[in-house]
Coordinates of C-alpha atoms in Angstrom, one line a residue:
M1 CA -1.7 -25.7 -14.5
T2 CA 1.7 -23.5 -14.3
T3 CA 4.1 -24.2 -11.4
V4 CA 6.6 -21.6 -10.0
D5 CA 9.6 -23.0 -8.9
P6 CA 11.2 -21.7 -5.3
V7 CA 13.7 -19.3 -6.6
T8 CA 11.5 -17.8 -9.2
Q9 CA 8.7 -17.5 -6.5
E10 CA 10.9 -15.9 -4.1
I11 CA 12.5 -13.5 -7.1
I12 CA 8.8 -12.2 -8.1
E13 CA 7.7 -11.9 -4.3
G14 CA 11.0 -9.9 -3.8
K15 CA 9.9 -8.2 -7.1
L16 CA 6.4 -6.8 -5.8
T17 CA 7.5 -6.0 -2.3
A18 CA 10.1 -3.6 -4.1
T19 CA 7.4 -2.2 -6.2
V20 CA 5.0 -1.0 -3.7
D21 CA 8.0 0.3 -1.8
E22 CA 9.4 2.1 -4.4
M23 CA 5.6 3.4 -4.9
G24 CA 5.9 4.9 -1.2
V25 CA 9.1 6.6 -2.0
V26 CA 7.7 8.6 -5.6
M27 CA 4.8 9.3 -3.3
A28 CA 6.7 10.9 -0.3
R29 CA 9.2 12.9 -2.7
T30 CA 6.3 14.4 -5.0
S31 CA 3.5 15.3 -2.8
M32 CA 2.7 18.4 -1.8
S33 CA 1.0 18.2 1.6
P34 CA 3.0 17.8 4.8
V35 CA 0.4 15.2 6.1
I36 CA 1.7 13.0 3.6
Y37 CA 5.4 13.6 3.0
E38 CA 5.8 14.0 6.5
V39 CA 3.3 11.9 8.5
L40 CA 3.2 9.6 5.4
D41 CA -0.5 9.3 5.5
F42 CA -0.9 7.2 2.6
A43 CA -0.6 3.7 1.5
C44 CA 0.1 2.0 -1.8
G45 CA -0.6 -2.0 -3.0
L46 CA -0.4 -4.5 -5.8
L47 CA -3.6 -6.7 -6.2
T48 CA -4.5 -9.7 -8.8
H49 CA -6.9 -8.8 -11.3
T50 CA -9.7 -10.3 -9.3
G51 CA -8.6 -7.5 -6.7
E52 CA -6.9 -9.9 -4.2
L53 CA -4.1 -8.1 -2.5
V54 CA -0.7 -9.5 -3.1
A55 CA 1.7 -6.8 -1.8
Q56 CA 1.7 -3.4 0.4
M57 CA 3.7 -1.2 1.6
N58 CA 4.1 -0.2 5.7
G59 CA 1.6 2.7 5.4
I60 CA -1.4 3.3 7.3
T61 CA -2.8 0.0 8.6
L62 CA -6.6 0.8 8.1
F63 CA -6.0 2.0 4.3
T64 CA -4.3 -1.1 3.4
G65 CA -6.9 -3.3 5.0
T66 CA -9.5 -1.6 2.6
F67 CA -7.6 -2.0 -1.2
G68 CA -9.4 -5.4 -1.6
T69 CA -12.6 -4.2 -1.4
Q70 CA -12.3 -0.6 -2.9
V71 CA -10.8 -2.3 -6.3
K72 CA -13.6 -4.9 -6.2
S73 CA -16.1 -2.6 -5.9
L74 CA -14.4 -0.7 -9.0
I75 CA -14.4 -4.0 -10.9
A76 CA -18.0 -4.3 -10.0
L77 CA -19.0 -0.8 -11.3
Y78 CA -17.0 -0.7 -14.3
G79 CA -16.9 -4.6 -15.6
E80 CA -15.6 -4.8 -18.8
D81 CA -15.3 -1.2 -19.5
L82 CA -11.3 -0.5 -18.7
E83 CA -9.2 0.0 -21.2
D84 CA -5.3 0.6 -20.7
G85 CA -4.5 3.7 -19.9
D86 CA -7.3 4.3 -17.7
I87 CA -6.8 5.2 -14.0
L88 CA -9.6 5.4 -11.6
L89 CA -10.6 7.5 -8.4
T90 CA -12.9 6.9 -5.5
N91 CA -13.1 8.4 -2.0
D92 CA -16.4 6.6 -1.1
P93 CA -16.7 5.5 2.3
Y94 CA -19.7 3.0 1.1
S95 CA -18.0 1.3 -1.4
G96 CA -14.9 0.0 0.7
G97 CA -13.5 3.3 1.6
T98 CA -12.9 5.2 4.8
H99 CA -14.0 8.8 4.8
A100 CA -14.1 11.4 1.8
C101 CA -10.5 13.0 2.5
D102 CA -9.0 9.5 1.7
F103 CA -8.6 9.6 -2.0
A104 CA -8.0 5.9 -3.5
I105 CA -6.2 6.0 -7.1
V106 CA -6.4 2.8 -8.8
K107 CA -4.6 1.8 -12.1
P108 CA -5.8 -1.3 -14.1
I109 CA -2.4 -2.7 -15.4
F110 CA -2.7 -4.3 -18.5
F111 CA -0.6 -6.6 -20.5
D112 CA -1.1 -8.5 -23.9
G113 CA -4.5 -6.7 -23.9
R114 CA -6.0 -8.3 -20.8
I115 CA -5.8 -7.0 -17.0
L116 CA -2.9 -8.4 -15.0
A117 CA -3.1 -6.4 -11.8
Y118 CA -3.9 -3.5 -10.3
A119 CA -1.9 -0.6 -8.4
I120 CA -3.4 1.2 -5.7
N121 CA -2.5 4.4 -3.7
V122 CA -4.7 6.0 -0.8
A123 CA -3.8 9.2 0.5
H124 CA -5.1 11.8 3.1
Y125 CA -6.2 15.0 1.6
L126 CA -5.8 18.0 3.5
D127 CA -9.1 19.5 2.5
V128 CA -11.9 18.0 0.0
G129 CA -14.4 20.8 0.7
G130 CA -17.5 20.6 2.9
S131 CA -18.6 22.8 5.9
V132 CA -15.2 23.3 7.9
P133 CA -11.5 24.0 6.6
G134 CA -9.9 20.3 6.6
S135 CA -13.9 18.9 5.7
L136 CA -14.1 16.8 8.7
A137 CA -16.5 18.9 10.9
P138 CA -16.6 17.0 14.6
N139 CA -20.3 17.6 14.6
A140 CA -21.3 16.7 11.2
V141 CA -24.8 14.8 11.0
S142 CA -24.5 13.7 7.2
V143 CA -22.0 12.6 4.9
F144 CA -22.8 15.8 2.4
Q145 CA -21.1 18.1 5.0
E146 CA -18.1 16.0 4.7
G147 CA -17.0 17.4 1.3
L148 CA -16.8 15.8 -2.3
R149 CA -17.2 12.4 -3.0
L150 CA -16.2 11.0 -6.6
P151 CA -17.3 7.7 -5.9
G152 CA -15.4 5.7 -9.0
V153 CA -14.5 8.0 -11.7
K154 CA -12.0 7.8 -14.8
V155 CA -9.7 10.5 -13.8
V156 CA -7.2 9.5 -16.6
R157 CA -8.4 8.2 -19.7
S158 CA -5.6 6.9 -22.3
D159 CA -3.0 8.4 -20.2
R160 CA -4.5 11.9 -20.2
F161 CA -5.9 13.5 -17.2
S162 CA -9.7 14.4 -17.2
G163 CA -9.7 18.1 -17.5
E164 CA -13.7 18.0 -16.3
I165 CA -12.4 15.7 -13.0
L166 CA -9.8 18.2 -12.3
R167 CA -12.1 21.3 -12.7
I168 CA -14.6 19.5 -10.4
I169 CA -11.6 19.2 -7.7
R170 CA -10.0 22.1 -8.0
E171 CA -13.6 24.1 -7.9
N172 CA -14.8 22.1 -4.4
V173 CA -11.7 22.5 -2.3
R174 CA -9.9 25.0 -0.4
L175 CA -6.3 24.6 -1.4
P176 CA -6.7 23.0 -4.9
D177 CA -3.2 23.6 -6.1
I178 CA -1.9 21.0 -3.4
A179 CA -5.1 18.9 -3.5
I180 CA -3.9 18.4 -7.6
G181 CA 0.0 18.0 -6.7
D182 CA -1.1 15.1 -4.2
L183 CA -3.2 13.7 -7.1
T184 CA -0.7 14.2 -9.6
A185 CA 1.9 12.5 -7.1
Q186 CA -0.6 9.5 -6.7
V187 CA -1.0 9.1 -10.3
A188 CA 3.2 8.9 -10.8
T189 CA 2.8 6.0 -8.3
V190 CA 0.4 3.8 -10.1
R191 CA 2.4 4.1 -13.5
V192 CA 5.7 3.3 -11.7
A193 CA 3.4 0.1 -10.5
A194 CA 2.5 -0.6 -14.1
R195 CA 6.3 -0.2 -15.5
R196 CA 7.2 -2.6 -12.9
M197 CA 4.8 -5.3 -13.3
D198 CA 5.5 -4.8 -17.1
E199 CA 8.8 -5.8 -16.6
L200 CA 8.1 -8.8 -14.5
A201 CA 5.6 -10.2 -17.1
R202 CA 8.0 -9.7 -19.9
K203 CA 10.4 -11.6 -17.9
Y204 CA 8.7 -14.4 -16.8
G205 CA 5.7 -14.5 -18.7
V206 CA 1.8 -13.8 -17.4
D207 CA 0.9 -17.4 -16.3
V208 CA 4.1 -17.5 -14.4
V209 CA 3.4 -14.3 -12.6
E210 CA -0.3 -14.8 -12.0
A211 CA 0.6 -18.6 -10.7
A212 CA 3.3 -16.9 -8.3
F213 CA 0.4 -14.5 -7.1
D214 CA -2.2 -17.6 -6.4
H215 CA 1.1 -19.5 -4.9
L216 CA 1.7 -16.6 -2.5
L217 CA -2.0 -16.1 -1.3
T218 CA -2.2 -20.1 -1.0
V219 CA 0.8 -20.2 1.4
S220 CA -0.4 -17.1 3.6
E221 CA -3.9 -18.9 4.1
K222 CA -2.3 -22.1 5.2
Q223 CA 0.1 -20.3 7.5
A224 CA -3.0 -18.2 9.0
R225 CA -5.2 -21.6 9.1
A226 CA -2.4 -23.0 11.4
A227 CA -1.7 -20.3 13.6
I228 CA -5.5 -20.1 14.5
A229 CA -5.7 -23.9 15.1
A230 CA -2.7 -24.0 17.5
L231 CA -5.2 -21.9 19.7
P232 CA -8.0 -23.1 21.9
D233 CA -11.6 -23.4 20.4
G234 CA -13.9 -20.8 22.3
T235 CA -15.8 -17.8 22.5
Y236 CA -14.0 -14.6 23.4
E237 CA -16.0 -11.1 24.6
A238 CA -15.1 -7.7 25.3
E239 CA -17.0 -4.6 25.8
D240 CA -16.1 -0.9 25.9
I241 CA -17.5 2.5 25.4
I242 CA -16.9 5.1 23.2
D243 CA -16.7 8.6 24.6
G244 CA -19.5 10.6 22.5
D245 CA -20.0 11.0 18.7
G246 CA -19.4 14.6 18.4
V247 CA -23.0 15.8 18.5
T248 CA -23.7 14.5 22.1
T249 CA -21.4 13.2 25.2
D250 CA -23.8 10.4 25.5
P251 CA -21.5 7.0 26.1
I252 CA -21.7 4.4 23.3
A253 CA -21.7 1.1 24.4
V254 CA -19.9 -1.3 21.9
R255 CA -19.0 -5.1 21.9
V256 CA -17.5 -8.3 20.0
A257 CA -17.7 -11.9 20.4
V258 CA -14.4 -13.6 19.0
T259 CA -15.1 -17.7 18.2
I260 CA -12.4 -19.6 17.3
A261 CA -13.4 -22.8 15.8
G262 CA -10.9 -25.1 14.1
D263 CA -8.7 -23.0 11.8
Q264 CA -11.3 -20.1 11.2
L265 CA -11.8 -17.1 13.4
T266 CA -14.9 -14.9 13.4
A267 CA -15.8 -11.5 15.2
D268 CA -19.2 -10.7 15.7
F269 CA -20.3 -7.4 16.6
T270 CA -24.0 -8.0 17.0
G271 CA -25.2 -6.1 19.7
C272 CA -23.4 -2.7 18.6
P273 CA -25.7 0.0 18.4
P274 CA -26.8 1.6 15.6
A275 CA -25.1 4.4 13.4
V276 CA -25.0 7.3 15.6
A277 CA -25.8 11.0 14.6
G278 CA -22.4 12.0 14.5
P279 CA -19.1 11.2 12.4
I280 CA -17.4 8.8 14.4
N281 CA -19.3 6.0 12.6
C282 CA -17.6 3.7 10.4
A283 CA -18.5 1.9 7.2
A284 CA -18.1 -1.9 6.6
G285 CA -15.3 -1.4 4.5
A286 CA -13.2 0.1 7.8
L287 CA -14.7 -2.4 10.0
R288 CA -13.0 -5.3 8.0
S289 CA -9.6 -3.4 8.1
A290 CA -10.0 -2.7 11.8
V291 CA -10.4 -6.2 12.7
R292 CA -7.8 -7.7 9.9
T293 CA -5.3 -5.4 11.7
I294 CA -5.4 -7.2 14.9
F295 CA -6.1 -10.6 13.1
K296 CA -2.7 -10.4 11.3
A297 CA -0.8 -9.2 14.8
L298 CA -2.6 -12.9 16.0
V299 CA -1.2 -15.0 13.4
A300 CA 1.8 -13.0 11.4
P301 CA 2.8 -9.8 12.9
Q302 CA 6.2 -9.6 11.4
A303 CA 5.2 -11.5 7.7
P304 CA 4.4 -9.2 4.9
S305 CA 0.8 -8.7 4.4
N306 CA -1.8 -10.1 2.0
E307 CA -5.2 -11.3 0.9
G308 CA -4.3 -14.6 2.0
W309 CA -3.9 -14.4 5.6
F310 CA -7.3 -13.2 5.8
R311 CA -9.1 -16.0 4.4
P312 CA -9.7 -17.8 7.5
L313 CA -11.5 -14.6 8.8
T314 CA -14.9 -13.5 9.2
V315 CA -16.4 -10.5 10.3
V316 CA -20.4 -10.5 11.2
A317 CA -22.0 -7.0 12.1
P318 CA -25.6 -6.2 11.3
R319 CA -25.8 -3.2 8.5
G320 CA -26.5 0.0 9.6
S321 CA -24.5 0.1 13.0
V322 CA -22.0 2.2 14.4
F323 CA -19.4 -0.1 12.8
T324 CA -21.2 -0.5 9.1
A325 CA -22.7 2.8 8.6
E326 CA -24.2 3.5 5.6
K327 CA -25.4 6.8 3.4
P328 CA -25.9 9.4 4.6
S329 CA -24.5 8.7 7.8
P330 CA -21.4 10.8 8.2
T331 CA -18.0 9.1 8.6
G332 CA -15.7 11.7 8.7
W333 CA -13.8 11.0 12.1
Y334 CA -14.2 7.1 11.3
Y335 CA -11.0 6.5 12.8
E336 CA -12.0 7.3 16.2
G337 CA -14.8 4.6 15.7
S338 CA -13.0 1.7 13.8
V339 CA -10.2 1.8 16.4
H340 CA -12.6 0.8 18.9
A341 CA -13.3 -2.3 16.9
S342 CA -9.6 -3.2 17.1
E343 CA -9.4 -2.4 20.7
L344 CA -12.5 -4.8 21.0
V345 CA -10.8 -7.7 19.5
W346 CA -7.4 -6.8 20.7
K347 CA -8.9 -6.8 24.1
A348 CA -10.7 -10.0 23.8
L349 CA -7.7 -12.0 22.7
A350 CA -5.2 -10.4 25.2
G351 CA -5.7 -13.0 27.9
L352 CA -5.7 -15.8 25.3
M353 CA -2.0 -14.6 23.6
P354 CA -0.6 -12.1 26.5
E355 CA 2.7 -13.0 24.7
R356 CA 1.4 -10.7 21.8
F357 CA -1.2 -8.4 23.0
S358 CA -0.9 -5.7 25.5
A359 CA -3.7 -4.1 27.8
G360 CA -5.6 -1.1 26.5
S361 CA -3.7 2.2 25.0
Y362 CA -4.7 5.7 24.7
T363 CA -6.7 4.7 21.3
S364 CA -7.5 8.1 19.8
L365 CA -5.3 9.7 17.3
C366 CA -5.9 12.6 19.1
V367 CA -6.1 14.7 15.9
V368 CA -6.4 18.5 16.1
Y369 CA -7.4 20.8 12.9
L370 CA -5.8 24.2 13.4
A371 CA -6.7 26.4 10.3
G372 CA -6.4 30.7 9.6
R373 CA -4.2 32.5 7.7
D374 CA -0.6 33.5 7.9
A375 CA 1.4 36.5 8.0
A376 CA 0.9 37.1 4.1
G377 CA -2.5 36.7 4.1
Q378 CA -2.4 33.0 2.6
P379 CA -4.4 29.9 4.0
F380 CA -3.3 27.3 6.2
I381 CA -4.7 23.9 7.6
H382 CA -2.9 21.9 9.7
I383 CA -3.5 18.6 10.6
E384 CA -1.4 16.1 12.4
P385 CA -1.9 12.8 14.4
Q386 CA -0.5 12.8 18.0
H387 CA 1.2 9.8 19.9
G388 CA 0.4 8.2 23.1
G389 CA 0.9 5.8 25.6
W390 CA 0.3 2.0 25.0
G391 CA -0.6 -0.5 27.7
A392 CA 1.4 -2.9 29.6
S393 CA 2.1 -6.7 28.4
E394 CA 2.8 -9.5 30.5
D395 CA 6.5 -8.9 30.5
A396 CA 6.9 -5.3 29.5
D397 CA 6.2 -1.7 30.4
G398 CA 4.0 0.0 27.7
A399 CA 5.6 1.7 24.9
N400 CA 5.9 5.3 25.4
A401 CA 4.6 8.2 22.5
L402 CA 3.8 5.4 20.1
I403 CA 1.0 6.0 17.5
A404 CA -2.1 4.8 17.8
L405 CA -3.2 1.5 16.6
T406 CA -5.0 2.7 13.6
D407 CA -2.3 4.6 11.7
G408 CA 0.4 2.2 11.4
D409 CA 3.6 3.1 10.0
T410 CA 3.3 7.1 10.4
Y411 CA 4.8 9.9 12.2
N412 CA 4.0 13.2 13.5
Y413 CA 5.5 16.3 12.0
S414 CA 8.8 17.7 13.1
V415 CA 9.1 20.9 15.3
E416 CA 11.0 22.5 12.6
V417 CA 8.7 21.6 9.6
I418 CA 5.5 22.6 11.8
E419 CA 7.6 26.0 12.5
A420 CA 8.6 26.5 8.8
R421 CA 5.3 25.9 7.3
F422 CA 2.7 27.0 9.5
P423 CA 2.1 30.3 12.0
L424 CA 2.8 28.0 14.9
L425 CA 5.6 27.7 17.6
V426 CA 6.0 24.6 19.5
R427 CA 6.5 25.3 22.8
R428 CA 6.3 22.2 24.7
Y429 CA 6.9 18.5 23.6
A430 CA 7.4 15.8 26.5
L431 CA 6.2 12.6 28.1
N432 CA 3.0 13.4 29.7
V433 CA 4.3 12.2 33.1
E434 CA 2.0 14.2 35.2
G435 CA -0.6 12.9 34.0
G436 CA 0.9 9.4 34.7
S437 CA -0.4 5.8 33.0
G438 CA -1.8 2.6 34.8
A439 CA 0.1 1.2 37.6
G440 CA 0.6 -2.4 37.6
R441 CA 3.6 -5.1 38.0
R442 CA 4.1 -3.5 34.7
R443 CA 3.1 -0.2 34.1
G444 CA 1.5 1.3 31.0
G445 CA 3.5 3.6 28.7
F446 CA 3.1 7.3 28.9
G447 CA 1.2 10.1 26.5
V448 CA 2.8 13.2 25.7
I449 CA 1.9 16.8 25.8
R450 CA 2.5 19.2 22.9
D451 CA 2.3 23.2 23.5
Y452 CA 1.7 24.9 20.0
E453 CA 1.7 28.7 20.4
V454 CA -0.8 30.5 17.8
L455 CA 1.2 33.2 16.0
E456 CA -1.7 35.1 14.1
D457 CA -5.1 36.5 14.7
G458 CA -8.2 35.0 13.6
A459 CA -7.4 31.2 13.8
S460 CA -9.4 28.5 14.6
A461 CA -9.2 24.7 15.9
Y462 CA -11.3 21.7 16.0
C463 CA -10.7 18.6 17.2
S464 CA -12.5 14.9 18.0
F465 CA -10.4 12.6 20.8
G466 CA -11.8 9.8 22.3
R467 CA -11.0 8.1 25.6
T468 CA -11.5 11.2 27.4
Q469 CA -13.8 9.7 29.8
T470 CA -13.3 6.1 29.6
P471 CA -9.8 5.2 30.0
P472 CA -7.5 2.6 28.5
W473 CA -8.3 -1.0 30.4
G474 CA -5.9 -2.8 32.5
V475 CA -5.2 -6.3 32.7
E476 CA -5.1 -9.0 35.6
G477 CA -5.6 -6.4 38.2
G478 CA -3.7 -3.6 36.5
A479 CA -5.1 -0.2 36.8
P480 CA -6.7 1.7 34.1
G481 CA -4.8 4.4 32.1
T482 CA -5.2 7.8 31.9
P483 CA -7.4 10.0 29.2
N484 CA -6.9 12.0 26.5
L485 CA -7.5 16.1 26.9
L486 CA -7.1 19.2 24.8
Q487 CA -6.1 22.7 26.5
V488 CA -6.5 26.2 25.2
E489 CA -4.7 28.6 27.3
D490 CA -4.8 32.2 26.8
R491 CA -2.0 34.8 27.4
D492 CA -3.8 35.7 30.9
G493 CA -3.8 31.8 31.7
L494 CA -7.3 31.1 31.4
T495 CA -7.2 27.3 30.4
R496 CA -10.2 25.9 28.6
N497 CA -10.7 22.0 27.9
F498 CA -12.3 19.9 25.1
G499 CA -12.8 16.4 23.8
R500 CA -15.1 16.7 20.6
E501 CA -15.3 20.5 19.7
P502 CA -16.6 21.9 16.4
D503 CA -15.0 25.3 16.9
I504 CA -12.8 26.8 19.1
A505 CA -11.5 30.7 18.2
L506 CA -8.2 31.1 18.5
K507 CA -6.0 34.4 19.1
R508 CA -2.5 35.6 18.9
G509 CA -0.4 34.0 21.8
D510 CA -3.0 31.5 22.8
L511 CA -1.3 28.1 23.7
V512 CA -3.2 24.7 22.2
R513 CA -2.2 21.9 24.5
I514 CA -2.7 18.1 23.4
I515 CA -2.4 15.9 26.2
T516 CA -2.5 12.3 25.3
G517 CA -3.3 9.4 27.9
G518 CA -1.1 6.8 29.4
G519 CA -1.8 3.0 28.8
G520 CA -3.5 0.5 31.2
G521 CA -1.3 -1.4 33.5
W522 CA -0.8 -5.0 33.6
G523 CA -1.0 -7.5 37.2
E524 CA -0.9 -6.1 40.7
A525 CA 1.0 -3.0 41.4
G526 CA 2.1 -4.6 44.5
A527 CA 3.8 -7.3 42.3
R528 CA 6.2 -4.6 40.6
E529 CA 9.6 -4.9 41.5
A530 CA 11.7 -2.5 43.7
E531 CA 14.1 -2.0 41.2
S532 CA 11.6 -1.4 38.2
V533 CA 10.0 1.4 40.9
R534 CA 13.5 3.0 41.9
R535 CA 14.3 3.6 38.0
D536 CA 11.0 5.2 37.4
V537 CA 11.6 7.6 40.3
E538 CA 14.9 8.0 39.1
N539 CA 13.9 8.5 35.5
G540 CA 11.1 11.2 36.5
Y541 CA 8.2 9.2 35.5
I542 CA 6.7 8.7 38.9
T543 CA 7.4 10.9 42.3
K544 CA 8.2 9.6 45.7
E545 CA 4.9 10.1 46.7
E546 CA 3.7 7.9 43.9
A547 CA 5.6 5.5 44.2
K548 CA 4.6 5.1 47.8
S549 CA 0.6 5.4 47.1
R550 CA 0.7 3.1 43.8
Y551 CA 3.6 0.6 44.6
G552 CA 3.8 0.9 48.2
F553 CA 7.9 0.9 48.1
E554 CA 8.4 4.3 50.5
E555 CA 11.5 2.4 52.2
R556 CA 12.8 0.9 49.1
V557 CA 13.1 4.1 46.9
A558 CA 16.6 5.4 47.1
V559 CA 16.7 9.0 48.7

């Protein structure tokens, strides 16, 4: 058995990290969609020849947790039918993916005639066909309404693009040039990874590189097991509500039981309802990824991620549930369902590790699709995740205007990019202090308000907001947070409110107002220090009247 000295091990691990980071830089600089190069709605990784993740860039949290599942599904599909120069494409939610808009590009990396590793890049495409621009109809009742699916095809053979696959993509999406541009960028990133792995294997030899992979995974596993073993054994439960599925507004009750036994952790979603009619379902791959996000926060939030960390984790869920949907259940808005799986595990563990887990957050990405034609008559599709308020922790107020749990290292658009690329003006971007947040000894963070003025007639919008009825939860007597909301205000000042809405007609001068909620509080509000209340008043976060009604500090607040 090959052993690797510590210095070489460190160098190889550094090379892996540098490679996935380089893939990310190439993707951001060469893609054509602002949702990729501005929001960074993509992620890159490297895996062993058996599909075990060894390195990933800081990208979309939910993507990185699906890397191994997607690659293993492709290994099972192709077996020995892979050759040097092949590159695969899959966007199948039922084979470890998320939804049809997320294209996974996977390259088997050969060295000396055999596969050494796999490189993967998963990115969100602006449009993949389907019933609406942007492909994610909030009221879809079948995956066949959600656009083109290519579940494991060779998009490149012998280092040449497949003309047939490119034509299929072009003829089935609304923005073909952008789609092909993003595909080309993804292919460039996995080719970069192949060159870097070739350099590594030539320098150290395949046996040393593979031994370094194994060592990395083994050490991470040992550290994860030690972190779990240090926690008290027991079962920790949580319940929550998903506010409708896009077809109906009926509340959807979900639950989890998290069991710690020795050095293993099991998240059991038994008791959750069957897949719902609307597209907030997620498939099993996204569920596992959602749980992994919280598991990693539990055992080693700062350490680079790889498959070894998750070997002590078991996820249990009956097939065909809202968290393990199967074909043809729609999954277009999967992140609105899977984030509740993350939050359930988070909620179950918050009391166990208050130094690491906060009260409830605004949860939903609060995505709005705006589509139409610009002044030149060209079609546009604008999609953007929104930031919101996170829950308070035991020792600190919640974070203001932070991206939701599912989205990891991503951003919203700068105002300048929005106004340059789309017929929109950003009229307001501010903290949602009037909406408030959960009061407590430590208060929740504040969400945001973002107003877009529509500059052209004939535009339309659709959205799917969670937590519009069920606010973020508080801890130890902290007050709940505040809900999310979409408003459309016309030039006469008439305002309409929406949560999950499939079609909103817009005209020139309309204001589309996105309002994200504040996080839950931690501890009794009466225990908040006078100085903290006074500072919130001085900063304009709360009024003097709110200081009195929420915290009882009328006399102690400076006039």
